[in-house]
CSV table of C-alpha atoms in Angstrom, one decimal:
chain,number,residue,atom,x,y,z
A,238,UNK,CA,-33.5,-76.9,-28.5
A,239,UNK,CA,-33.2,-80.6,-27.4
A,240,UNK,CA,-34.5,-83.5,-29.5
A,241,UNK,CA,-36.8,-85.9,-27.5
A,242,UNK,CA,-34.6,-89.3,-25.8
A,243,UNK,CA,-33.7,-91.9,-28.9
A,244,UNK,CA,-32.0,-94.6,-29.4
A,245,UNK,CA,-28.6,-94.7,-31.6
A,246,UNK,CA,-27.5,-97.5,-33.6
A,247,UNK,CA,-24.7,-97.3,-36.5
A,248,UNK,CA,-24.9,-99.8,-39.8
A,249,UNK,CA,-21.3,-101.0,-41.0
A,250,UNK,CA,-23.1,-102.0,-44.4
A,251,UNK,CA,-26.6,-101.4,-46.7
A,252,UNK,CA,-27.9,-104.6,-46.2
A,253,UNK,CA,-27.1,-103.9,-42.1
A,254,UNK,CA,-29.1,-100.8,-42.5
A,255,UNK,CA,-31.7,-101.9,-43.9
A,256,UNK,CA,-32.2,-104.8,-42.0
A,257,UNK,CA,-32.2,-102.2,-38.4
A,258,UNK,CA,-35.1,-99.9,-40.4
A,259,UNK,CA,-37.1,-103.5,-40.8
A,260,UNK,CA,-36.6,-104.2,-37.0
A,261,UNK,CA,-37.6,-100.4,-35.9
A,262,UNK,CA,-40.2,-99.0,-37.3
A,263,UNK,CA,-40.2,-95.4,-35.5
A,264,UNK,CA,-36.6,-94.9,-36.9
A,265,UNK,CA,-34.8,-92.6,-39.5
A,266,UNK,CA,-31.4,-93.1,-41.4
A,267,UNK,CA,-28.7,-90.4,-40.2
A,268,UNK,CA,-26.1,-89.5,-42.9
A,269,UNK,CA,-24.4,-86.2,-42.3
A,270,UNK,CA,-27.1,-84.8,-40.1
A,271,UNK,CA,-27.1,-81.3,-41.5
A,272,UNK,CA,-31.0,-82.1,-42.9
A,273,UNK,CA,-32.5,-84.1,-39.6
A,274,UNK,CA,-31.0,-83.1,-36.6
A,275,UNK,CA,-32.2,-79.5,-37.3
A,276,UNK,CA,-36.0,-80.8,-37.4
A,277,UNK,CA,-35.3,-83.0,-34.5
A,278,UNK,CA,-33.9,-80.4,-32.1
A,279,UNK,CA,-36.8,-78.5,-33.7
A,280,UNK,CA,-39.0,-81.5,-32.3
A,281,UNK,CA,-40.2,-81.6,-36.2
A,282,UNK,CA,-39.3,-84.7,-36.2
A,283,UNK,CA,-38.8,-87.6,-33.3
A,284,UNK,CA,-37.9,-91.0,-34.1
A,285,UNK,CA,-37.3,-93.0,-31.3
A,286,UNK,CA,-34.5,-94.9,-33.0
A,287,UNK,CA,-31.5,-93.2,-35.1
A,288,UNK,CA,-29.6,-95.7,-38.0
A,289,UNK,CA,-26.5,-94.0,-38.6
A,290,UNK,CA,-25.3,-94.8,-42.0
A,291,UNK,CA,-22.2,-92.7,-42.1
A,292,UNK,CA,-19.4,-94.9,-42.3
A,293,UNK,CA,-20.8,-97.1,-44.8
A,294,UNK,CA,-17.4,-97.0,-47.1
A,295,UNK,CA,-19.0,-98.4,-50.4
A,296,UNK,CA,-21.4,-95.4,-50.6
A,297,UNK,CA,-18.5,-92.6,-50.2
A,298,UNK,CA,-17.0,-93.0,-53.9
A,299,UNK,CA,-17.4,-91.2,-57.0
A,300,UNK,CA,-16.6,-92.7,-60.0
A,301,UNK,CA,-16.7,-93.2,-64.0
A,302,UNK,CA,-18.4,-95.8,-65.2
A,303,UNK,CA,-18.7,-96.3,-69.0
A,304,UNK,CA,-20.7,-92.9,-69.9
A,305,UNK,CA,-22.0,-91.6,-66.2
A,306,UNK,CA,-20.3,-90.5,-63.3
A,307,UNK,CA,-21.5,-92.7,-60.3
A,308,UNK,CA,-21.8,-90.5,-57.2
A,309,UNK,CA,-22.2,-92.6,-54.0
A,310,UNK,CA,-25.1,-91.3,-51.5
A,311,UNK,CA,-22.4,-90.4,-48.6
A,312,UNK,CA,-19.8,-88.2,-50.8
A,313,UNK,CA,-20.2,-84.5,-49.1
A,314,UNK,CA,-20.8,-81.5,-50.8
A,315,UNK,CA,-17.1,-80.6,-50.3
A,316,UNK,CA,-15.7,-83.7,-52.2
A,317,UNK,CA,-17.7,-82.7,-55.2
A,318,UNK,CA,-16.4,-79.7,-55.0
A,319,UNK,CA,-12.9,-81.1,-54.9
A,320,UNK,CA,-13.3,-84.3,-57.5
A,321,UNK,CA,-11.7,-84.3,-60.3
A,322,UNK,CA,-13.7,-86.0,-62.8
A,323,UNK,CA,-16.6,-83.8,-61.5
A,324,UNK,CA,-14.8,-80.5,-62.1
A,325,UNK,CA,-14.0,-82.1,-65.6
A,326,UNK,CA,-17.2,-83.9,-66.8
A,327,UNK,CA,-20.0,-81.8,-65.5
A,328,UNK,CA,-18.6,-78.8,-63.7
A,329,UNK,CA,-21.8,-77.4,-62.8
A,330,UNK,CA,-22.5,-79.8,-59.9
A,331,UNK,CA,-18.7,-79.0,-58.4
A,332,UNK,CA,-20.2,-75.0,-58.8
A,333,UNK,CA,-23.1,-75.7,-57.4
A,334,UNK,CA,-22.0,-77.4,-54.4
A,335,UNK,CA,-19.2,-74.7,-53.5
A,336,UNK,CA,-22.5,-72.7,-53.1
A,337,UNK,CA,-24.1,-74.7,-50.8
A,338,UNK,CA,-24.0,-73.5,-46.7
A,339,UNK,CA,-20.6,-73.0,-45.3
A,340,UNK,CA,-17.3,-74.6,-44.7
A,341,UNK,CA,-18.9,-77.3,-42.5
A,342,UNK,CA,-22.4,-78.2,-43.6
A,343,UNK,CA,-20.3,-78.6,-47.0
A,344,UNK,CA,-17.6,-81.2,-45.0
A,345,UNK,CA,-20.4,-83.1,-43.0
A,346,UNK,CA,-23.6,-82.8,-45.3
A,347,UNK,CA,-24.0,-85.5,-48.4
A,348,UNK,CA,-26.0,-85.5,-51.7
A,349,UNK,CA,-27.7,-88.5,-50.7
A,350,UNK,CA,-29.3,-86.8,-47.6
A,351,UNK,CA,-29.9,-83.4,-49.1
A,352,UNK,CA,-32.1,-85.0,-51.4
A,353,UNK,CA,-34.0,-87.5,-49.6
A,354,UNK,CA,-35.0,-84.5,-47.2
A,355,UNK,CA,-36.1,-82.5,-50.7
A,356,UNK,CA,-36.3,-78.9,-49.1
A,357,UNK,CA,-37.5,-76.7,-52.1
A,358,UNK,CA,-35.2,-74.2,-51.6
A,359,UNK,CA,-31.7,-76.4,-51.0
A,360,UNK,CA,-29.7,-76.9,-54.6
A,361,UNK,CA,-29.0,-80.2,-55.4
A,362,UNK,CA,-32.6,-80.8,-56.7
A,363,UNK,CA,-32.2,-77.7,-60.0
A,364,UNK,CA,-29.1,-79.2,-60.7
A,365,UNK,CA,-29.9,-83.2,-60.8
A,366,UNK,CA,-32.5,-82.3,-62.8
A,367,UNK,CA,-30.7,-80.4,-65.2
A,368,UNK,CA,-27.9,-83.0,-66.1
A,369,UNK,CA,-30.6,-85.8,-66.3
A,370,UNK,CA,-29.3,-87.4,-63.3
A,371,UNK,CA,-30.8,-90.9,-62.0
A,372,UNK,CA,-31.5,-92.0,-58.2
A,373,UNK,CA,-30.1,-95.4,-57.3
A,374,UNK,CA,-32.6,-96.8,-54.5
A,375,UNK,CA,-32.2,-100.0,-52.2
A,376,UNK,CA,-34.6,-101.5,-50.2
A,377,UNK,CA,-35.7,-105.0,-48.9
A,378,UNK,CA,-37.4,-105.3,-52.0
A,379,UNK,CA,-34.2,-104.8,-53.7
A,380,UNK,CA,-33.1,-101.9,-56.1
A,381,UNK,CA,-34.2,-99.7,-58.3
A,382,UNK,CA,-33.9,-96.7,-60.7
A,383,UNK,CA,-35.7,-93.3,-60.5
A,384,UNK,CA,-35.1,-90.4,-62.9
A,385,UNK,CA,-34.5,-87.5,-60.8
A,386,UNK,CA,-37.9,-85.8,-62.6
A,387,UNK,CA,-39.7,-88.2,-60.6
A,388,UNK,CA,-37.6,-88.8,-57.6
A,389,UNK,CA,-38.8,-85.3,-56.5
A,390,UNK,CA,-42.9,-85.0,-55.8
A,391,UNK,CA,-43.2,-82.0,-53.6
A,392,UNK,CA,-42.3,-79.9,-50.6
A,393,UNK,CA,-40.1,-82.7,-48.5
A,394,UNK,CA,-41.4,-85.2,-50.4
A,395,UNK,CA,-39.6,-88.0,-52.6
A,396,UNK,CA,-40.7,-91.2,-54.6
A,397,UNK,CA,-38.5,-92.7,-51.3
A,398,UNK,CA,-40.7,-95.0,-49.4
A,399,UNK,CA,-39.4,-95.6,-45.1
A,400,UNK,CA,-37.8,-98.7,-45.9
A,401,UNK,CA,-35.3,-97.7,-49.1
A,402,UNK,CA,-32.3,-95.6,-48.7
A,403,UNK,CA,-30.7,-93.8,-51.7
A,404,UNK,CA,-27.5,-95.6,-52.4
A,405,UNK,CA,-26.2,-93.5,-55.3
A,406,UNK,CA,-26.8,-90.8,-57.9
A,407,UNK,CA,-25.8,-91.1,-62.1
A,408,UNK,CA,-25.4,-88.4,-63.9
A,409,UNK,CA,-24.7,-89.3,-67.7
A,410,UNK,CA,-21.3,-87.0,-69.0
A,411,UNK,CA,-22.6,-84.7,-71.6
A,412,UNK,CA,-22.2,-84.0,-74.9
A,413,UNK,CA,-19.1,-82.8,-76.3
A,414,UNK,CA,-20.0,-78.8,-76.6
A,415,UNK,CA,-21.8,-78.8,-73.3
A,416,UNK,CA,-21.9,-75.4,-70.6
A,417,UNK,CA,-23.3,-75.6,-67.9
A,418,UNK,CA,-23.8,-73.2,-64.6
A,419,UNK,CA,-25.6,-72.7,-61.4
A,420,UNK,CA,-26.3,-69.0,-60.2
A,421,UNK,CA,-29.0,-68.1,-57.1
A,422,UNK,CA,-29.8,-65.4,-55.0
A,423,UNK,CA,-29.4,-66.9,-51.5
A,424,UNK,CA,-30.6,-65.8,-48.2
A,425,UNK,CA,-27.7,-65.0,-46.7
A,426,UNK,CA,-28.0,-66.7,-43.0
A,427,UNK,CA,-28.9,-69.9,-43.9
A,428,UNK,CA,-27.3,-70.0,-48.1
A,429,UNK,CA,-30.3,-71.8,-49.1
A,430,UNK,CA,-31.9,-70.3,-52.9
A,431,UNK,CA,-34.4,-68.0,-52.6
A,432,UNK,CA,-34.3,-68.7,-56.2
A,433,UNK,CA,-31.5,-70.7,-57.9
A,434,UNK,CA,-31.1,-71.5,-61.5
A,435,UNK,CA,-29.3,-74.3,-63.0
A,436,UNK,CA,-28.6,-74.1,-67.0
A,437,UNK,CA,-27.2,-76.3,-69.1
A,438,UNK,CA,-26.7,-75.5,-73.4
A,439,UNK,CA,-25.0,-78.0,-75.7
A,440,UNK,CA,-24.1,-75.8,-78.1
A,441,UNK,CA,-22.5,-76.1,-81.7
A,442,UNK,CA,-21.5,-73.7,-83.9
A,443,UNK,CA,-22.6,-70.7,-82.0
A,444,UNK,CA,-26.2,-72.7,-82.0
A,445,UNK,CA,-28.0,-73.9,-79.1
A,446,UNK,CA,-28.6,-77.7,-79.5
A,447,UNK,CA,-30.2,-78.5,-76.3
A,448,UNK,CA,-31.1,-76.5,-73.5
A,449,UNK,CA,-31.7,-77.7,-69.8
A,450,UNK,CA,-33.1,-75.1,-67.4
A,451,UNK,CA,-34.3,-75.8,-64.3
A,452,UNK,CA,-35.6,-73.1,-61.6
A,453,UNK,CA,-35.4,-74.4,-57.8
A,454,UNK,CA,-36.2,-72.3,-54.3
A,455,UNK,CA,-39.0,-70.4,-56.0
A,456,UNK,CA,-41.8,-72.6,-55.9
A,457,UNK,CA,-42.6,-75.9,-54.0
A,458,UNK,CA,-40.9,-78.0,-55.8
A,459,UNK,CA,-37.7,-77.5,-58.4
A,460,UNK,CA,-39.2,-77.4,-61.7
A,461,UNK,CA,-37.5,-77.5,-65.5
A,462,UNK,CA,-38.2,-74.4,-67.3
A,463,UNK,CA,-39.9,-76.0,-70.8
A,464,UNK,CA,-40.9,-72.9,-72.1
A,465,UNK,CA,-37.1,-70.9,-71.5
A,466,UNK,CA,-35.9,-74.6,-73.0
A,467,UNK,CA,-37.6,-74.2,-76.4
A,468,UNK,CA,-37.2,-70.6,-76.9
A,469,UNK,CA,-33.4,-71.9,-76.8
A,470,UNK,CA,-33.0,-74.6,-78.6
A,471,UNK,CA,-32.2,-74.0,-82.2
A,472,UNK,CA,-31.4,-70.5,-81.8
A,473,UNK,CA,-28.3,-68.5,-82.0
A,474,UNK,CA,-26.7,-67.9,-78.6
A,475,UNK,CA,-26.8,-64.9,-78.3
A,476,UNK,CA,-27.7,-61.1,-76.3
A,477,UNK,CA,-31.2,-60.8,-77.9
A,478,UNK,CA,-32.2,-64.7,-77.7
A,479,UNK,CA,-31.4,-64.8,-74.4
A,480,UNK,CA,-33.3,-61.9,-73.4
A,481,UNK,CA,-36.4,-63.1,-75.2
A,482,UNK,CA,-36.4,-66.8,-73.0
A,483,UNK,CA,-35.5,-65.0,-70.1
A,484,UNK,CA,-38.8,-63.0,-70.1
A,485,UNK,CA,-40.8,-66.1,-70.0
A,486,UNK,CA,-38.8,-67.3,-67.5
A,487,UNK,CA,-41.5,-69.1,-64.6
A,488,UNK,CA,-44.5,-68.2,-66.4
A,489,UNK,CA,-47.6,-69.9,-65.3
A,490,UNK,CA,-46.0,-71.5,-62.6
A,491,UNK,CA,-47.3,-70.8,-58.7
A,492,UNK,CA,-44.6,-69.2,-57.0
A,493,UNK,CA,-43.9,-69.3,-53.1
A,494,UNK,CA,-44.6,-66.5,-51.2
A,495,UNK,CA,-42.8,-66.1,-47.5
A,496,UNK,CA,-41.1,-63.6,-45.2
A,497,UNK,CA,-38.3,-63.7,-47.1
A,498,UNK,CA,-39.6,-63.0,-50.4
A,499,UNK,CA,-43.3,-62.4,-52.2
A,500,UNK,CA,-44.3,-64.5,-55.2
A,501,UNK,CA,-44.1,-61.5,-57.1
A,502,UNK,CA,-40.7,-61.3,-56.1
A,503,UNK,CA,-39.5,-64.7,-56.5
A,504,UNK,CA,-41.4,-64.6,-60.3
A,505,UNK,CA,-39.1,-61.3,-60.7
A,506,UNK,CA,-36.2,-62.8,-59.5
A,507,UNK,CA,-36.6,-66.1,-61.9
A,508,UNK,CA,-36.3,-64.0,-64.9
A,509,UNK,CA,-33.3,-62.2,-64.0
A,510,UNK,CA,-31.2,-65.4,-62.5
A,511,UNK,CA,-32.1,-67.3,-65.4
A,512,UNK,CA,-30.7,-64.7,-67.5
A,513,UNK,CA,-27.6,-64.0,-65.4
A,514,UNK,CA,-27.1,-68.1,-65.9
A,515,UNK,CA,-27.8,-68.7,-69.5
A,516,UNK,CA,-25.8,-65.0,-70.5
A,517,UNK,CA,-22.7,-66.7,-68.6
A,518,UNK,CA,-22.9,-69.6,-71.2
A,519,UNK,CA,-22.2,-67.4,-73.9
């Protein structure tokens, strides 16, 4: 597997990268690889010109900014596993990204890449979603805000146009009272959701406040769960609750079907991992 001849260039800044995409037009931004030099060796994909955007320092931080956490496009699955004020303010995305591939797709591979590629079954998209996270876009044009509900459109597709590049994610902290967790059954070669769920409850005196749910790997896109969050919300937390929002779990929603697992099978497996998520909560 050999990706066809290109041409490699490396950006020391945004407005450098940008500037190469407006003078090659067959190119593609490289971040930690783990997402396009798979389809290139694959001959999926084949720019002719490859902006590496790697060591671009002011897009590797992660930081607290009034209310959100600011997570800069190139931090790696790894060091949100590792940061601090993740672990502290929104723990699920630290337990999400332990989950994601191995030791070294987590080292090398970023947020910002995982979700401009937007594979349906990778997990970053259920969880951004869940925690109401926003996509901070730059392009010649200058910048611009996306909620994460409309940064993601379909099966590798993104409100990202070729000449933008995602320059950071918010996620605001939540409330005081606030669980949250990530649980997926995961094909085992690759780690990627066959069917993840991401849940997150504010709860207050045993009473669910607000409910987040969000379902990703079984269908073509990641999708929140509005039914599983109403059935919640106002409701005791408890055994019997649960049970009764997990049944509805990815009802009327057209499920994937592949080698690795039927629709049927994927609806199946929506019910039980949203139930295995929210029952953790309690």
């Amino acid at each position: 597997m050999i990706p066809s001849v290109f041409t490699y260039k490396k950006a020391g800044s945004v407005s450098e990268a940008l500037q190469l995409k407006a003078e090659n037009e067959d190119s593609k931004f490289l971040a930690g690889g783990h997402s396009l030099i798979p389809t290139m060796k694959l001959r999926l994909s084949s720019p002719s010109v490859l902006i590496d955007i790697s060591k671009i320092d002011t897009l590797r931080s992660i930081t607290e900014e009034g209310n959100q956490i600011v997570i800069g496009s190139l931090v790696t699955h790894a060091e949100i596993v590792n940061s601090d004020v993740i672990k502290t303010k929104v723990a699920i995305m630290s337990e999400g990204a332990s989950m994601i591939g191995d030791v070294q797709v987590r080292n090398c591979g970023t947020i910002g890449g995982s979700i401009a590629h937007a594979d349906p079954a990778a997990d970053w998209p259920a969880i951004l979603k869940t925690v109401e996270a926003t996509v901070v876009i730059e392009g010649e044009s200058g910048k611009r805000e996306v909620n994460v509900e409309d940064f993601f459109q379909g099966v590798f597709t993104t409100d990202l146009t070729e000449d933008e590049i995602i320059t950071a994610i918010k996620v605001p902290v939540p409330a005081s009272g606030t669980k949250g967790t990530y649980q997926k059954f995961m094909q085992p070669a690759s780690r990627f959701a066959i069917v993840g769920c991401a849940a997150m409850l504010t709860i207050s005196n045993g009473v669910c406040q607000k409910a987040r749910v969000t379902i990703g790997g079984a269908a073509s896109t990641s999708f929140r769960d509005l039914g599983v969050e109403k059935a919640l919300e106002g409701k005791e937390l408890n055994a019997q609750n649960i049970e009764n929002a997990s049944k509805i779990a990815g009802n009327g929603v057209q499920m994937t079907s592949s080698h690795f697992a039927t629709n049927s099978y994927r609806q199946h497996l929506t019910k039980v991992y949203t139930q295995r998520a929210l029952e953790s909560l309690i």
